[in-house]
XYZ file of C-alpha atoms in Angstrom:
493
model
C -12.854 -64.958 38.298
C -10.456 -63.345 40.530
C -11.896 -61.282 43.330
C -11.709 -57.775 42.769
C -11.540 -56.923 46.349
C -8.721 -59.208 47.355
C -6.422 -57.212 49.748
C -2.802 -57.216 48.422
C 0.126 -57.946 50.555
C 0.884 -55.821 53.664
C 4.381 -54.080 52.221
C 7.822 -55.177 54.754
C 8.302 -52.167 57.383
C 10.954 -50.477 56.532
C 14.153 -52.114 58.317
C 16.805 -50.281 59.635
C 20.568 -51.403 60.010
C 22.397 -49.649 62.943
C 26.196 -49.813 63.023
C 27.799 -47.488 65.526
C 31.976 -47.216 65.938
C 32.849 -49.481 69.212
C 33.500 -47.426 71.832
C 30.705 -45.724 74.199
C 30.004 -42.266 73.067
C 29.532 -43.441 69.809
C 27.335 -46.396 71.047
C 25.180 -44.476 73.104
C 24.375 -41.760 71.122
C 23.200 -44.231 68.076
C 21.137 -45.981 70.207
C 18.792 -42.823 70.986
C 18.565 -42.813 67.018
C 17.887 -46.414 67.195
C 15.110 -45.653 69.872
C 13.680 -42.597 68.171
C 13.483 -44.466 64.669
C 11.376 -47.219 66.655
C 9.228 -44.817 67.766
C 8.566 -43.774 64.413
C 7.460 -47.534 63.779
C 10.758 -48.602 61.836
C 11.944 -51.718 62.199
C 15.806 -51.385 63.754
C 19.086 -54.081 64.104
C 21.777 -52.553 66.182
C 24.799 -54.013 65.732
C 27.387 -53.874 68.305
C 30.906 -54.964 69.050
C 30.741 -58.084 71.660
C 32.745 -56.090 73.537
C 30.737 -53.188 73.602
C 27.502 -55.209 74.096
C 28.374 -57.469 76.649
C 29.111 -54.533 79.345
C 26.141 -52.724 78.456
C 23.631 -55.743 79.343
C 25.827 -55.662 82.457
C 25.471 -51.955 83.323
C 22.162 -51.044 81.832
C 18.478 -52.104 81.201
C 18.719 -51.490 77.280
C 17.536 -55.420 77.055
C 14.063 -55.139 79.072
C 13.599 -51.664 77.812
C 13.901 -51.898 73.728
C 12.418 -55.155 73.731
C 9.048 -52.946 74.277
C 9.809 -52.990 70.926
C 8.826 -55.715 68.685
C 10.671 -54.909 65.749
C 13.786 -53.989 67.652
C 16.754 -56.393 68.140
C 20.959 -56.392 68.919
C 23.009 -58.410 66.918
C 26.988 -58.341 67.374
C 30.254 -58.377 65.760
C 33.819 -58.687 66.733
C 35.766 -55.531 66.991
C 39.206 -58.115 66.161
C 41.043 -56.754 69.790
C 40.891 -59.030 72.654
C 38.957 -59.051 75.884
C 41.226 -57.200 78.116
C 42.127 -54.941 75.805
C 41.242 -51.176 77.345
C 40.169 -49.643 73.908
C 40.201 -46.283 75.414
C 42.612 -43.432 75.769
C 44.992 -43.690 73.277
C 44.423 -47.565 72.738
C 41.696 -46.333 70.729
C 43.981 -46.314 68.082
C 44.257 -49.675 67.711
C 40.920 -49.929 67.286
C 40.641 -48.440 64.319
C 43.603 -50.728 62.491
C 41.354 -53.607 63.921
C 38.114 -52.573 62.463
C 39.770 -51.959 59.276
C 41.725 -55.511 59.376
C 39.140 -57.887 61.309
C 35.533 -56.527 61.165
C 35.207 -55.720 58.089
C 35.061 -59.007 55.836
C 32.807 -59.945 58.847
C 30.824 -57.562 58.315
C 30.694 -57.801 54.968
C 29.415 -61.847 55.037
C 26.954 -60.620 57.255
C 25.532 -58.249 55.351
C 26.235 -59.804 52.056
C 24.829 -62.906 53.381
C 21.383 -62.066 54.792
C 22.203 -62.756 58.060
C 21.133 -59.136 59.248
C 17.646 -59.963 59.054
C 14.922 -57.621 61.159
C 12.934 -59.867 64.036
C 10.049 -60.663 61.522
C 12.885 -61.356 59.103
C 12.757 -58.328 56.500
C 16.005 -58.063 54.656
C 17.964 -54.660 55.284
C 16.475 -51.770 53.899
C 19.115 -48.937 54.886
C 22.037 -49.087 56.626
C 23.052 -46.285 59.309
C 26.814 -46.711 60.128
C 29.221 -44.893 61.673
C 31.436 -42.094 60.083
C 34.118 -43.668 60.992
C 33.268 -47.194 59.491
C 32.843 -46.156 55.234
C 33.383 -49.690 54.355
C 29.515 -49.835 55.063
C 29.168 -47.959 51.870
C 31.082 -50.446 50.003
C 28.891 -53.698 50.872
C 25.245 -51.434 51.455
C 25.920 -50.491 47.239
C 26.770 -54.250 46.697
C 23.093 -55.223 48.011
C 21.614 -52.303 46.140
C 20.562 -50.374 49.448
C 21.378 -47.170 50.726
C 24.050 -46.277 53.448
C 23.622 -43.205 55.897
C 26.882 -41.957 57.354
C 26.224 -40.560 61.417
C 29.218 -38.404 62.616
C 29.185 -38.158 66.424
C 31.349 -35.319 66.504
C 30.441 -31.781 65.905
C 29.781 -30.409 62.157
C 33.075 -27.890 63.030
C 35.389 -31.108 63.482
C 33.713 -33.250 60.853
C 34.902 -29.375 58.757
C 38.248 -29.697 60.092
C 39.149 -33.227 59.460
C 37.855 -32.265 55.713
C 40.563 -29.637 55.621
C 43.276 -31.873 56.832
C 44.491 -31.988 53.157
C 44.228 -28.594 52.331
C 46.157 -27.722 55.894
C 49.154 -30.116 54.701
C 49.079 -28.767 51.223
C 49.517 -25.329 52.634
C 51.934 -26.204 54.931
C 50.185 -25.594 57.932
C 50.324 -29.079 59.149
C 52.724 -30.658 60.559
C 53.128 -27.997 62.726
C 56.690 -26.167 62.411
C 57.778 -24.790 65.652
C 55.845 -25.456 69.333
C 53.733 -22.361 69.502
C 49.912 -23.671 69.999
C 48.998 -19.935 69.384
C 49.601 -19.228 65.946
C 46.539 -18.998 63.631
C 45.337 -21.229 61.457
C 44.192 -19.673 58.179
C 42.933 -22.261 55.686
C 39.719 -23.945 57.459
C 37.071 -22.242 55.911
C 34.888 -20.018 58.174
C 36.862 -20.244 61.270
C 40.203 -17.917 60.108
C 39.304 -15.221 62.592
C 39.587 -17.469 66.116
C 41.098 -20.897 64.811
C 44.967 -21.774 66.442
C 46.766 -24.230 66.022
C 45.836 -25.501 69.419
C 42.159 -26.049 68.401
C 42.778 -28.430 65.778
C 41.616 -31.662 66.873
C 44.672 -33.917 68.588
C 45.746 -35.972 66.271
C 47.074 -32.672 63.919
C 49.478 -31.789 66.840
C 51.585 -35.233 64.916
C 55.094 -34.215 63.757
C 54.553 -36.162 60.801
C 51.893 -35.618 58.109
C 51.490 -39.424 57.385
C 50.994 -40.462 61.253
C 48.361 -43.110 61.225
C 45.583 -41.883 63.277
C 46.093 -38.517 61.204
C 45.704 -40.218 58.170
C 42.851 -42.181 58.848
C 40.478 -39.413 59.761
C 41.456 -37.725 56.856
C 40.933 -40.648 54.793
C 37.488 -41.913 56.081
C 36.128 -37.849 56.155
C 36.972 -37.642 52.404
C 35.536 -41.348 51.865
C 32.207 -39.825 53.643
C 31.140 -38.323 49.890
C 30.690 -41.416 48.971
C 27.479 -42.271 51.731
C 23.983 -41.741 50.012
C 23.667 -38.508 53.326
C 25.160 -37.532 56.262
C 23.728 -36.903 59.819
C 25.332 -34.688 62.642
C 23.780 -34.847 65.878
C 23.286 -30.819 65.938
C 20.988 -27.829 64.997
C 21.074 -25.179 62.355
C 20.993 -22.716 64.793
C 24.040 -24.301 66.666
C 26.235 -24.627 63.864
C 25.299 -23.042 60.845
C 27.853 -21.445 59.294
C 29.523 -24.758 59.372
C 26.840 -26.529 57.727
C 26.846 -24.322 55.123
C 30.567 -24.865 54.095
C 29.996 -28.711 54.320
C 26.829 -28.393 52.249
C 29.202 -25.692 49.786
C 32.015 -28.268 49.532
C 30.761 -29.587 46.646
C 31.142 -33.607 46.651
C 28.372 -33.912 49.617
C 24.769 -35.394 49.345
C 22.058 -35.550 51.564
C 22.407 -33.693 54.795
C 20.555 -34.093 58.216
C 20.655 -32.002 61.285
C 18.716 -33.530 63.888
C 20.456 -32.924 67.241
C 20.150 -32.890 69.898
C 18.713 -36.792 69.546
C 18.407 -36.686 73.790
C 15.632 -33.894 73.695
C 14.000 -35.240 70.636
C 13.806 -38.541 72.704
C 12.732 -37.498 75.544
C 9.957 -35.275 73.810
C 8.726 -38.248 71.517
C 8.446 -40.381 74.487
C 6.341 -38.434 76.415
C 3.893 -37.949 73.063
C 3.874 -41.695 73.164
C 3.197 -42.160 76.891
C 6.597 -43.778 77.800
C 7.830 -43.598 81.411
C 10.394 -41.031 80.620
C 10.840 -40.931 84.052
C 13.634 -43.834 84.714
C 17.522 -43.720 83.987
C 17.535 -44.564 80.071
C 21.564 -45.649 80.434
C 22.808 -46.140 77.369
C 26.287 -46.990 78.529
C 28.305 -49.386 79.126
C 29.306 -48.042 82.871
C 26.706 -48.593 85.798
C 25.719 -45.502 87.087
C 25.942 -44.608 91.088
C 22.424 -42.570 91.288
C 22.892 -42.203 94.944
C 24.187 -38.425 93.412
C 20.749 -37.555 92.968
C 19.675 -37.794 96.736
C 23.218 -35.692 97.358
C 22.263 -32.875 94.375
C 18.757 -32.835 96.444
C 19.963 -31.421 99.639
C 22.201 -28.913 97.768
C 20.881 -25.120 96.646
C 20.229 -24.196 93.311
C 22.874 -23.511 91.053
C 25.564 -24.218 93.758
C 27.597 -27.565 92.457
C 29.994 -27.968 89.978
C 29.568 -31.137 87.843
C 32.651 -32.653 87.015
C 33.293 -35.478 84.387
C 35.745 -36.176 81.512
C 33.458 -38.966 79.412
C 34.135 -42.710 79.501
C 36.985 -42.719 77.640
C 39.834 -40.393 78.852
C 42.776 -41.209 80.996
C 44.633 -38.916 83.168
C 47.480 -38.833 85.356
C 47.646 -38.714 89.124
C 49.170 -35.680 88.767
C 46.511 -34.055 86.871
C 43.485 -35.852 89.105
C 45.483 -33.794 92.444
C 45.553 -30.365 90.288
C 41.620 -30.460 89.130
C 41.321 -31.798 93.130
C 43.060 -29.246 94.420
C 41.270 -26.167 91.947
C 37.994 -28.081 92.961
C 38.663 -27.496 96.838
C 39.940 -24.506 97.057
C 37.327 -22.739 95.261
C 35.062 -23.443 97.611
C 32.346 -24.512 95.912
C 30.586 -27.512 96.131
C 31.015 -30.373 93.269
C 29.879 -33.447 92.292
C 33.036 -35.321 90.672
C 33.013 -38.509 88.557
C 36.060 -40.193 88.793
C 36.321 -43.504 86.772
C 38.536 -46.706 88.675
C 40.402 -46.968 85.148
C 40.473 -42.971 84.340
C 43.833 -42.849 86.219
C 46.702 -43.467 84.270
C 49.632 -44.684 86.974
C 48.482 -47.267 88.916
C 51.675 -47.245 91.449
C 49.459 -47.917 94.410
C 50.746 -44.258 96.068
C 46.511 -43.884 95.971
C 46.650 -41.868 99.375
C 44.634 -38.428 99.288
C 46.089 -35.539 101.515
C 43.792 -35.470 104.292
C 42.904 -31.541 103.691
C 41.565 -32.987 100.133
C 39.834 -36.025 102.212
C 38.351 -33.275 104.392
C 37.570 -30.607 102.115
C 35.129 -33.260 99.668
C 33.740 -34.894 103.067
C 32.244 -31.263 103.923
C 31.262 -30.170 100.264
C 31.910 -32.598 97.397
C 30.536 -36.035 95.901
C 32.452 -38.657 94.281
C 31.225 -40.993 92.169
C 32.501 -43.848 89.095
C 29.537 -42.739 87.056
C 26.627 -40.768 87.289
C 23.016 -40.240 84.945
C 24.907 -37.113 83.187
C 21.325 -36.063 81.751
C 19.560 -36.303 85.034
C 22.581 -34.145 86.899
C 23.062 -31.357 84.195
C 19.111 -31.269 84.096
C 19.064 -31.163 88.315
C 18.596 -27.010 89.377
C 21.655 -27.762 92.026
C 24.091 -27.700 89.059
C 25.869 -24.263 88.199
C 28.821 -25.582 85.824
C 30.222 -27.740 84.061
C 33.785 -28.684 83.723
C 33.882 -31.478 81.328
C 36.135 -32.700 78.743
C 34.435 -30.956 75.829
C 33.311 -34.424 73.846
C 30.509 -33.541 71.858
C 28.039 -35.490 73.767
C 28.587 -33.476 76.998
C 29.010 -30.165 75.070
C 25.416 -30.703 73.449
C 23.646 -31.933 76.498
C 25.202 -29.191 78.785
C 23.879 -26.895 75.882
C 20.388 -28.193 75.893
C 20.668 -27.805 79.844
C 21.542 -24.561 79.626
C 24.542 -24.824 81.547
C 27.897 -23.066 81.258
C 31.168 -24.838 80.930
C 34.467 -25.315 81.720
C 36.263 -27.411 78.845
C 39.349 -29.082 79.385
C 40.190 -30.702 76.940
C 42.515 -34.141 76.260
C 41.958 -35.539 72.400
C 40.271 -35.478 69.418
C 37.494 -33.860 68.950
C 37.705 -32.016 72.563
C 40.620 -29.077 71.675
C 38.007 -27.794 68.633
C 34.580 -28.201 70.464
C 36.052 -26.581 73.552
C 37.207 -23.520 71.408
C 33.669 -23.070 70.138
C 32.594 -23.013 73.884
C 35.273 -20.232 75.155
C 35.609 -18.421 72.055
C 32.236 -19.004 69.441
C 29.648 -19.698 71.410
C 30.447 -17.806 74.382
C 28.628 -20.813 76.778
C 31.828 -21.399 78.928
C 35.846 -21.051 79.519
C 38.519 -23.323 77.191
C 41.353 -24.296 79.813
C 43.322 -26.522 77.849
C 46.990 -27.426 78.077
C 46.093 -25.651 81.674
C 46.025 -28.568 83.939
C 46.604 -26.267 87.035
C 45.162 -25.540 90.059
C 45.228 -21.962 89.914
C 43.542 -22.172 86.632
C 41.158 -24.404 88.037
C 40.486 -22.504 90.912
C 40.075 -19.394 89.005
C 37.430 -20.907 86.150
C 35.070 -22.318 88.969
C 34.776 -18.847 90.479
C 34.069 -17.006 87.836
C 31.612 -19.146 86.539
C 29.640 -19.928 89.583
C 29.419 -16.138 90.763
C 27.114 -14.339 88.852
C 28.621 -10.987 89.604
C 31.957 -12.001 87.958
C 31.863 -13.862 84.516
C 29.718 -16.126 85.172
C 26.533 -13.986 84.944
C 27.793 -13.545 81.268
C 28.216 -17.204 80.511
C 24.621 -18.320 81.987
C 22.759 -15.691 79.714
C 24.909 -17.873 77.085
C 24.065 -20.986 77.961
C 20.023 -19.834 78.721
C 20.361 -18.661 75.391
C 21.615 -21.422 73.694
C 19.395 -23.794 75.509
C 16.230 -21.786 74.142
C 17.545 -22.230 70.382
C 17.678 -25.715 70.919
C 14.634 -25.878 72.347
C 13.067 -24.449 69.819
C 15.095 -26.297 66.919
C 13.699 -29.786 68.410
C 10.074 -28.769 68.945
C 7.532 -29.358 66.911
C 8.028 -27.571 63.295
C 11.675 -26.252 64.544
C 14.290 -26.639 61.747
C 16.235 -30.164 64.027
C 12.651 -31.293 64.073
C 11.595 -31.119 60.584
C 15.408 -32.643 59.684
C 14.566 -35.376 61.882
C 10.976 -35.798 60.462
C 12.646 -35.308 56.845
C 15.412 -38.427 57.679
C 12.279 -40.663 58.709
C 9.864 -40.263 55.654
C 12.966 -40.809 53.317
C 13.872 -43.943 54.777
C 10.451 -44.888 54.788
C 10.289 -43.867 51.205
C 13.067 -45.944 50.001
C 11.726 -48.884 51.581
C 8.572 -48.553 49.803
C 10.068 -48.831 46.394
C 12.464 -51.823 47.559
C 8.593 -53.691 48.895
């Protein structure tokens, strides 16, 4: 007689396949989702490019600090470009022709295969991948699991690239003429403050079937296809936008859950973690010497500079921002990347009034714990690039901004800053030091616009507050995207 009280089998945990695009603000950002769906006792693979993983063992401590987690582990894939390849700036395109070409039949034997087993060796459950990488959908259907689609941008670009169709149809793209001013009418809910100017980079193209241009457009359309979609934002952020994604008709599932840094840092503290320490995510080693610098300065008196890990600039442009930074007179904190320069015709002297000027009252360094400095109560602005990663986390910091934008996603987010949100200045296609000048003042001095664009930001930073904590709308989205998951691996056990 069998015994009635026989305990069945414990069912799998539910395992989690993370595939993030290769470059760092993509990375980074999917590993806090990686971390906060370990917290929530998932198992997690994160697969990176070898690229991508290799320099961030070398910069950061991701190794020693995920493997606190027992059902965590990194697996990697080739991104098909070689070593020295710089896979940012506009190299990035090539990336995306390589991904498409060289990692995807690899990914697709790995998957296919059962090689992307979890540590205790639980076949995939789920697969998270990038919205840039829909081929995930293709092979997560052909092992009968479901794919989630992350966009790293904002909701209003993932809108725009949508549209891309619908702009060429009407004839609003390509552009006709060189006047960055003139509306744009057919992107749903932003007719009354869109130009042409704002669209994302890649729609500036003379020619409607430029590659880059086409292959947003193609893999935004090919996003309907996903089983949901998440956008590291808040319903009280972006909601109007939401809404027209959720309206469009050919969309499923839909998560909000940004911003994933406060939800981290929250969910660590609830678990005891040392929240404390530098949780680098990137594949640059940050200089925290800053940090002793922003401690001597007074509140609200420094100007954090940075333009992300992946833009390049000219000399020209670096002496312009220099010179606007200087001769506002306001202290700054400036990071300034060895490869963020485009020329490299050794003419690397600085004017010694520049030399002078940053010896009294500025910091310089390669990198810098962005979190930890917009968090720090020295900082008064921001002039960043506008990628969404800085945009959010100055938002959550409550910090105004000064956008200046170079590609993709930065001309729209920036526009939402200066024109939507109200949280900072747009500058771009300004690279001058007059304009420079002029932003840092009036955002740093209270009595002039700046008193304006800190209610803004203070504001802003509330909402998300409030969205992330416990019960907020992010919150329950985030809580929502976990028992689903966890759902769908109980019928697959």
């Amino acid at each position: 007689m069998k015994d009635k009280h026989k305990m069945k089998p414990t069912p799998s945990r539910p395992h989690v396949l993370l595939f993030p695009f290769p470059v760092q603000s993509h990375a980074s950002v999917m590993l806090k989702l990686a971390e906060l769906l370990c917290l929530a006792d998932l198992d997690v693979t994160f697969l990176n490019s070898d690229h991508i993983q290799s320099r961030l063992l070398r910069s950061s401590d991701v190794e020693s600090r995920f493997g606190r987690y027992p059902g965590f582990r990194f697996t990697t894939i080739t991104d098909g470009l070689p070593e020295d390849h710089p896979r940012r700036g506009y190299g990035a395109q090539e990336l995306f022709r390589s991904m498409k070409a060289a990692t995807r039949p690899v990914f697709g034997e790995m998957l296919l295969s059962g090689r992307l087993r979890s540590a205790s060796g639980t076949p995939v459950m789920c697969v998270i991948a990038d919205g840039l990488l829909t081929f995930a959908v293709d092979f997560a259907k052909e092992i009968g699991v479901r794919c989630f689609l992350f966009r790293t941008t904002s909701a209003a670009c993932f809108w725009a690239n949508l549209c891309i169709p619908k702009l060429i149809e009407a004839g609003e793209l390509p552009f006709k003429g060189n006047d960055l001013d003139k509306p744009v009418k057919n992107v749903p809910g932003m007719e009354k403050f869109l130009r042409r100017g704002d669209l994302p980079s890649y729609c500036r193209s003379v020619d409607a079937a430029e590659t880059t241009l086409q292959f947003i457009a193609n893999e935004s359309q090919q996003n309907a296809r996903a089983d949901a979609l998440i956008f590291n934002t808040f319903e009280e952020l972006e909601s109007p936008i939401l809404t027209h994604i959720r309206n469009h008709g050919s969309f499923p599932e839909l998560y909000a859950i940004g911003p994933l840094h406060v939800h981290l840092k929250s969910r660590l503290v609830a678990a005891n973690a040392n929240v404390l320490v530098s949780r680098n995510n990137g594949i640059l080693r940050e200089d925290r010497s800053c940090m002793g610098w922003l401690n001597d300065q007074p509140p609200k008196s420094v100007v954090f500079v940075s333009f992300g890990g992946l833009v390049v600039i000219t000399r020209e442009q670096v002496m312009e921002l220099w010179y606007g930074l200087v001769n506002s007179g306001v202290s700054f904190l400036w990071v300034l990347r060895p490869d963020s320069v485009a020329e490299q015709d050794g003419s690397d002297r600085i004017p010694a009034e520049l030399a002078e000027a940053t010896n009294q009252r500025g910091y310089l360094v390669a990198w810098a714990p962005q979190e930890e400095v917009l968090a720090h109560l020295a900082i008064g602005c921001f002039l960043s690039h506008g990628g969404w990663n800085s945009t959010l986390e100055a938002v959550a910091a409550g910090i105004p901004m000064i956008c200046w934008p170079c590609f993709a996603d930065q001309t729209l987010n920036s526009r939402f800053v200066g024109r939507v949100w109200r949280n900072g200045v747009d500058v771009k296609d300004a690279c001058d030091r007059a304009v420079v000048e002029r932003a840092v003042r009036d955002l740093m001095d209270p009595e002039r616009d700046g008193g304006e664009f800190r209610d803004s930001a203070e504001r802003m930073a509330k909402l998300a507050g409030t969205s992330s904590g416990f019960g907020g709308l992010s919150y329950r989205h985030l809580e929502r995207l976990i028992l689903d998951i966890k759902n769908m691996a109980a019928h697959q056990n």
